[in-house]
PDB file of C-alpha atoms in Angstrom:
ATOM      1  CA  MET S 514     126.563  27.100  -7.347  1.00 72.00           C
ATOM      2  CA  THR S 515     123.770  25.381  -9.269  1.00 82.00           C
ATOM      3  CA  ALA S 516     120.667  23.962  -7.618  1.00 72.00           C
ATOM      4  CA  ASP S 517     121.989  20.444  -8.274  1.00 74.00           C
ATOM      5  CA  GLN S 518     125.324  21.268  -6.625  1.00 69.00           C
ATOM      6  CA  GLU S 519     123.526  22.801  -3.650  1.00 73.00           C
ATOM      7  CA  ALA S 520     121.333  19.712  -3.252  1.00 67.00           C
ATOM      8  CA  ARG S 521     124.400  17.459  -3.431  1.00 69.00           C
ATOM      9  CA  ALA S 522     126.282  19.558  -0.860  1.00 63.00           C
ATOM     10  CA  ARG S 523     123.250  19.479   1.446  1.00 70.00           C
ATOM     11  CA  ALA S 524     122.945  15.680   1.082  1.00 63.00           C
ATOM     12  CA  LEU S 525     126.653  15.264   1.807  1.00 58.00           C
ATOM     13  CA  ALA S 526     126.427  17.429   4.924  1.00 59.00           C
ATOM     14  CA  GLU S 527     123.386  15.475   6.120  1.00 69.00           C
ATOM     15  CA  ALA S 528     125.233  12.187   5.617  1.00 63.00           C
ATOM     16  CA  PHE S 529     128.177  13.357   7.743  1.00 57.00           C
ATOM     17  CA  VAL S 530     125.929  14.797  10.459  1.00 60.00           C
ATOM     18  CA  SER S 531     124.012  11.522  10.579  1.00 64.00           C
ATOM     19  CA  LEU S 532     127.212   9.494  10.872  1.00 60.00           C
ATOM     20  CA  ALA S 533     128.595  11.876  13.507  1.00 59.00           C
ATOM     21  CA  ASP S 534     125.456  11.400  15.623  1.00 59.00           C
ATOM     22  CA  THR S 535     126.808   7.969  16.510  1.00 55.00           C
ATOM     23  CA  LEU S 536     129.484   9.668  18.572  1.00 53.00           C
ATOM     24  CA  VAL S 537     127.055  11.275  21.002  1.00 55.00           C
ATOM     25  CA  ALA S 538     123.903   9.173  21.135  1.00 54.00           C
ATOM     26  CA  ASP S 539     122.786   5.581  21.513  1.00 63.00           C
ATOM     27  CA  TYR S 540     122.415   4.109  18.070  1.00 64.00           C
ATOM     28  CA  ASP S 541     121.987   0.826  16.262  1.00 74.00           C
ATOM     29  CA  VAL S 542     125.189  -0.117  14.422  1.00 77.00           C
ATOM     30  CA  ILE S 543     123.156  -1.983  11.785  1.00 81.00           C
ATOM     31  CA  ASP S 544     121.243   1.245  11.040  1.00 82.00           C
ATOM     32  CA  LEU S 545     124.575   3.063  10.739  1.00 82.00           C
ATOM     33  CA  LEU S 546     125.854   0.527   8.218  1.00 86.00           C
ATOM     34  CA  ALA S 547     122.628   0.556   6.193  1.00 88.00           C
ATOM     35  CA  ARG S 548     122.778   4.350   6.110  1.00 86.00           C
ATOM     36  CA  LEU S 549     126.414   4.232   4.972  1.00 87.00           C
ATOM     37  CA  SER S 550     125.497   1.909   2.079  1.00 92.00           C
ATOM     38  CA  SER S 551     122.545   3.999   0.943  1.00 91.00           C
ATOM     39  CA  ASP S 552     124.427   7.290   1.356  1.00 90.00           C
ATOM     40  CA  CYS S 553     127.263   5.993  -0.824  1.00 92.00           C
ATOM     41  CA  VAL S 554     124.842   5.055  -3.600  1.00 94.00           C
ATOM     42  CA  ALA S 555     123.159   8.458  -3.432  1.00 90.00           C
ATOM     43  CA  LEU S 556     126.295  10.579  -3.110  1.00 90.00           C
ATOM     44  CA  LEU S 557     128.857   8.742  -5.218  1.00 93.00           C
ATOM     45  CA  SER S 558     126.763   7.908  -8.299  1.00 91.00           C
ATOM     46  CA  VAL S 559     127.277   4.175  -7.941  1.00 97.00           C
ATOM     47  CA  ASP S 560     124.524   1.616  -8.455  1.00 98.00           C
ATOM     48  CA  SER S 561     124.994  -0.513  -5.341  1.00 97.00           C
ATOM     49  CA  ALA S 562     127.117  -0.738  -2.232  1.00 97.00           C
ATOM     50  CA  GLY S 563     127.979  -3.633   0.048  1.00 96.00           C
ATOM     51  CA  LEU S 564     129.824  -3.751   3.331  1.00 95.00           C
ATOM     52  CA  LEU S 565     131.970  -6.428   4.945  1.00 96.00           C
ATOM     53  CA  LEU S 566     132.934  -6.031   8.597  1.00 94.00           C
ATOM     54  CA  SER S 567     135.320  -8.123  10.668  1.00 93.00           C
ATOM     55  CA  ASP S 568     134.061  -9.765  13.808  1.00 86.00           C
ATOM     56  CA  GLN S 569     136.099  -9.926  17.020  1.00 77.00           C
ATOM     57  CA  ARG S 570     138.116 -12.864  15.610  1.00 84.00           C
ATOM     58  CA  GLY S 571     138.898 -11.067  12.344  1.00 82.00           C
ATOM     59  CA  ALA S 572     136.507 -13.055  10.131  1.00 89.00           C
ATOM     60  CA  LEU S 573     134.647 -10.957   7.583  1.00 94.00           C
ATOM     61  CA  GLN S 574     130.849 -10.916   7.598  1.00 94.00           C
ATOM     62  CA  VAL S 575     128.354  -9.297   5.242  1.00 95.00           C
ATOM     63  CA  VAL S 576     126.652  -6.637   7.356  1.00 93.00           C
ATOM     64  CA  SER S 577     124.960  -4.283   4.936  1.00 93.00           C
ATOM     65  CA  SER S 578     124.106  -3.742   1.303  1.00 95.00           C
ATOM     66  CA  SER S 579     122.026  -1.334  -0.681  1.00 96.00           C
ATOM     67  CA  SER S 580     120.507  -4.089  -2.829  1.00 96.00           C
ATOM     68  CA  GLU S 581     119.951  -7.827  -2.844  1.00 96.00           C
ATOM     69  CA  GLN S 582     122.372  -8.139  -5.772  1.00 96.00           C
ATOM     70  CA  ALA S 583     125.138  -6.365  -3.828  1.00 97.00           C
ATOM     71  CA  HIS S 584     124.403  -8.574  -0.813  1.00 97.00           C
ATOM     72  CA  LEU S 585     124.859 -11.680  -2.969  1.00 97.00           C
ATOM     73  CA  MET S 586     128.133 -10.322  -4.369  1.00 97.00           C
ATOM     74  CA  GLU S 587     129.465  -9.748  -0.856  1.00 97.00           C
ATOM     75  CA  LEU S 588     128.422 -13.247   0.210  1.00 97.00           C
ATOM     76  CA  PHE S 589     130.143 -14.674  -2.852  1.00 97.00           C
ATOM     77  CA  GLN S 590     133.402 -12.940  -1.918  1.00 96.00           C
ATOM     78  CA  VAL S 591     133.302 -14.274   1.629  1.00 96.00           C
ATOM     79  CA  GLN S 592     132.419 -17.801   0.525  1.00 96.00           C
ATOM     80  CA  LYS S 593     135.035 -17.970  -2.264  1.00 96.00           C
ATOM     81  CA  GLN S 594     137.624 -15.875  -0.372  1.00 95.00           C
ATOM     82  CA  GLU S 595     138.165 -13.861  -3.525  1.00 96.00           C
ATOM     83  CA  GLY S 596     137.374 -10.309  -4.524  1.00 97.00           C
ATOM     84  CA  PRO S 597     138.277  -6.651  -4.211  1.00 97.00           C
ATOM     85  CA  CYS S 598     136.599  -6.139  -0.832  1.00 95.00           C
ATOM     86  CA  LEU S 599     138.713  -8.894   0.732  1.00 96.00           C
ATOM     87  CA  ASP S 600     141.930  -7.577  -0.784  1.00 97.00           C
ATOM     88  CA  CYS S 601     141.005  -4.055   0.322  1.00 97.00           C
ATOM     89  CA  PHE S 602     140.472  -5.303   3.880  1.00 96.00           C
ATOM     90  CA  ARG S 603     143.748  -7.231   3.897  1.00 95.00           C
ATOM     91  CA  SER S 604     145.809  -4.379   2.445  1.00 96.00           C
ATOM     92  CA  SER S 605     143.963  -1.419   4.040  1.00 96.00           C
ATOM     93  CA  ARG S 606     144.121   0.241   0.616  1.00 96.00           C
ATOM     94  CA  GLN S 607     141.514   1.364  -1.863  1.00 97.00           C
ATOM     95  CA  ILE S 608     141.104  -0.901  -4.868  1.00 97.00           C
ATOM     96  CA  GLY S 609     139.622   0.282  -8.139  1.00 97.00           C
ATOM     97  CA  VAL S 610     138.489  -1.880 -11.012  1.00 97.00           C
ATOM     98  CA  PRO S 611     137.108   0.387 -13.736  1.00 98.00           C
ATOM     99  CA  ASP S 612     136.440  -2.553 -16.088  1.00 98.00           C
ATOM    100  CA  LEU S 613     135.832  -6.009 -14.643  1.00 97.00           C
ATOM    101  CA  SER S 614     135.974  -7.615 -18.078  1.00 97.00           C
ATOM    102  CA  ARG S 615     139.638  -6.599 -18.369  1.00 96.00           C
ATOM    103  CA  ASP S 616     140.808  -7.429 -14.847  1.00 94.00           C
ATOM    104  CA  GLY S 617     142.164 -10.891 -14.066  1.00 92.00           C
ATOM    105  CA  ARG S 618     142.825 -10.657 -10.323  1.00 95.00           C
ATOM    106  CA  TRP S 619     139.624 -12.418  -9.223  1.00 97.00           C
ATOM    107  CA  PRO S 620     138.320 -14.558 -12.099  1.00 96.00           C
ATOM    108  CA  ARG S 621     135.372 -16.121 -10.235  1.00 97.00           C
ATOM    109  CA  PHE S 622     134.328 -12.810  -8.682  1.00 97.00           C
ATOM    110  CA  SER S 623     134.614 -10.927 -11.978  1.00 97.00           C
ATOM    111  CA  GLU S 624     132.571 -13.545 -13.813  1.00 97.00           C
ATOM    112  CA  ARG S 625     129.835 -13.442 -11.164  1.00 97.00           C
ATOM    113  CA  ALA S 626     129.813  -9.627 -11.043  1.00 97.00           C
ATOM    114  CA  LEU S 627     129.540  -9.373 -14.822  1.00 98.00           C
ATOM    115  CA  GLU S 628     126.675 -11.889 -14.784  1.00 97.00           C
ATOM    116  CA  ALA S 629     124.971  -9.687 -12.181  1.00 97.00           C
ATOM    117  CA  GLY S 630     125.285  -6.694 -14.496  1.00 97.00           C
ATOM    118  CA  TYR S 631     128.159  -4.902 -12.782  1.00 98.00           C
ATOM    119  CA  ARG S 632     130.983  -3.591 -14.956  1.00 98.00           C
ATOM    120  CA  ALA S 633     133.103  -1.733 -12.378  1.00 98.00           C
ATOM    121  CA  VAL S 634     133.789  -1.982  -8.663  1.00 98.00           C
ATOM    122  CA  HIS S 635     135.744   0.091  -6.175  1.00 98.00           C
ATOM    123  CA  ALA S 636     136.596  -0.993  -2.631  1.00 98.00           C
ATOM    124  CA  VAL S 637     137.270   1.388   0.247  1.00 97.00           C
ATOM    125  CA  PRO S 638     138.679   0.268   3.611  1.00 97.00           C
ATOM    126  CA  LEU S 639     136.964   0.993   6.919  1.00 96.00           C
ATOM    127  CA  ARG S 640     139.993   1.984   8.925  1.00 94.00           C
ATOM    128  CA  LEU S 641     141.262   4.128  11.728  1.00 89.00           C
ATOM    129  CA  ARG S 642     145.004   4.636  11.745  1.00 86.00           C
ATOM    130  CA  ALA S 643     146.525   1.134  11.610  1.00 86.00           C
ATOM    131  CA  GLU S 644     143.289  -0.733  12.378  1.00 89.00           C
ATOM    132  CA  THR S 645     141.152  -1.917   9.466  1.00 94.00           C
ATOM    133  CA  ILE S 646     137.777  -3.357  10.474  1.00 94.00           C
ATOM    134  CA  GLY S 647     136.117  -3.907   7.116  1.00 95.00           C
ATOM    135  CA  ALA S 648     135.668  -2.779   3.551  1.00 96.00           C
ATOM    136  CA  LEU S 649     133.008  -1.122   1.462  1.00 96.00           C
ATOM    137  CA  ASN S 650     132.376  -2.178  -2.148  1.00 97.00           C
ATOM    138  CA  LEU S 651     130.920   0.316  -4.605  1.00 98.00           C
ATOM    139  CA  PHE S 652     129.399  -1.363  -7.667  1.00 98.00           C
ATOM    140  CA  SER S 653     128.612   0.283 -11.011  1.00 98.00           C
ATOM    141  CA  VAL S 654     126.728  -1.068 -14.010  1.00 98.00           C
ATOM    142  CA  GLU S 655     128.817   1.157 -16.295  1.00 98.00           C
ATOM    143  CA  SER S 656     132.552   0.747 -16.778  1.00 97.00           C
ATOM    144  CA  GLY S 657     134.741   3.562 -15.556  1.00 97.00           C
ATOM    145  CA  ALA S 658     136.780   4.787 -12.634  1.00 96.00           C
ATOM    146  CA  LEU S 659     135.342   6.848  -9.823  1.00 96.00           C
ATOM    147  CA  SER S 660     136.708  10.361  -9.724  1.00 95.00           C
ATOM    148  CA  PRO S 661     139.310  11.178  -7.060  1.00 95.00           C
ATOM    149  CA  GLU S 662     136.721  13.474  -5.433  1.00 92.00           C
ATOM    150  CA  LYS S 663     134.149  10.681  -5.148  1.00 94.00           C
ATOM    151  CA  LEU S 664     136.775   8.303  -3.767  1.00 95.00           C
ATOM    152  CA  ARG S 665     137.762  10.903  -1.156  1.00 93.00           C
ATOM    153  CA  ILE S 666     134.115  11.331  -0.142  1.00 91.00           C
ATOM    154  CA  GLY S 667     133.621   7.561   0.018  1.00 93.00           C
ATOM    155  CA  GLN S 668     136.738   7.174   2.165  1.00 94.00           C
ATOM    156  CA  ALA S 669     135.669  10.015   4.455  1.00 90.00           C
ATOM    157  CA  LEU S 670     132.222   8.429   4.955  1.00 90.00           C
ATOM    158  CA  ALA S 671     133.872   5.077   5.683  1.00 92.00           C
ATOM    159  CA  ASP S 672     136.320   6.682   8.132  1.00 90.00           C
ATOM    160  CA  VAL S 673     133.573   8.410  10.121  1.00 85.00           C
ATOM    161  CA  ALA S 674     131.524   5.205  10.200  1.00 86.00           C
ATOM    162  CA  THR S 675     134.612   3.328  11.436  1.00 89.00           C
ATOM    163  CA  ILE S 676     134.961   5.683  14.400  1.00 84.00           C
ATOM    164  CA  GLY S 677     131.317   5.069  15.338  1.00 80.00           C
ATOM    165  CA  ILE S 678     131.691   1.297  15.018  1.00 83.00           C
ATOM    166  CA  LEU S 679     134.880   1.212  17.103  1.00 83.00           C
ATOM    167  CA  GLN S 680     133.252   3.368  19.766  1.00 77.00           C
ATOM    168  CA  GLU S 681     130.261   1.014  19.906  1.00 75.00           C
ATOM    169  CA  ARG S 682     132.587  -1.982  20.238  1.00 73.00           C
ATOM    170  CA  ALA S 683     134.513  -0.281  23.058  1.00 69.00           C
ATOM    171  CA  ILE S 684     131.292   0.469  24.948  1.00 66.00           C
ATOM    172  CA  ARG S 685     130.072  -3.087  24.471  1.00 69.00           C
ATOM    173  CA  ARG S 686     133.358  -4.454  25.892  1.00 69.00           C
TER     174      ARG S 686
END
């Protein structure tokens, strides 16, 4: 294993340990979500991440982003009710758009994302079994699909975060 691979494995382990800490200690859910966004950028080689989470009535809210630009993209999706994060939430399925300039599913979103400098986006659901509580967008300035390995890691991070969020909601109730 190279030094780079060792550093990446160590960072991945630290991210999971940090997310798992929510299961045993008092924590701030906003800190958890900010950590999830920043961990995804660091571990998945994407340029930005943004997170939409449903409230108790099922309405999506922007709750975290790794950059101001990602935050604005998430707000745009919520306001226009168009974009991969919303479709990911509704379908509970990952959505990949390796080239926004060639995808016609969300014309207003794609135009805005391209103007912001993003060329690709991937959305990962925050889900536990049949319950989906949000979605995580992973933005890239370069066109191209995320590898299956990176998508699995992104989904695993989102799944662990979902457990922590649902536990916090249950305690609050």
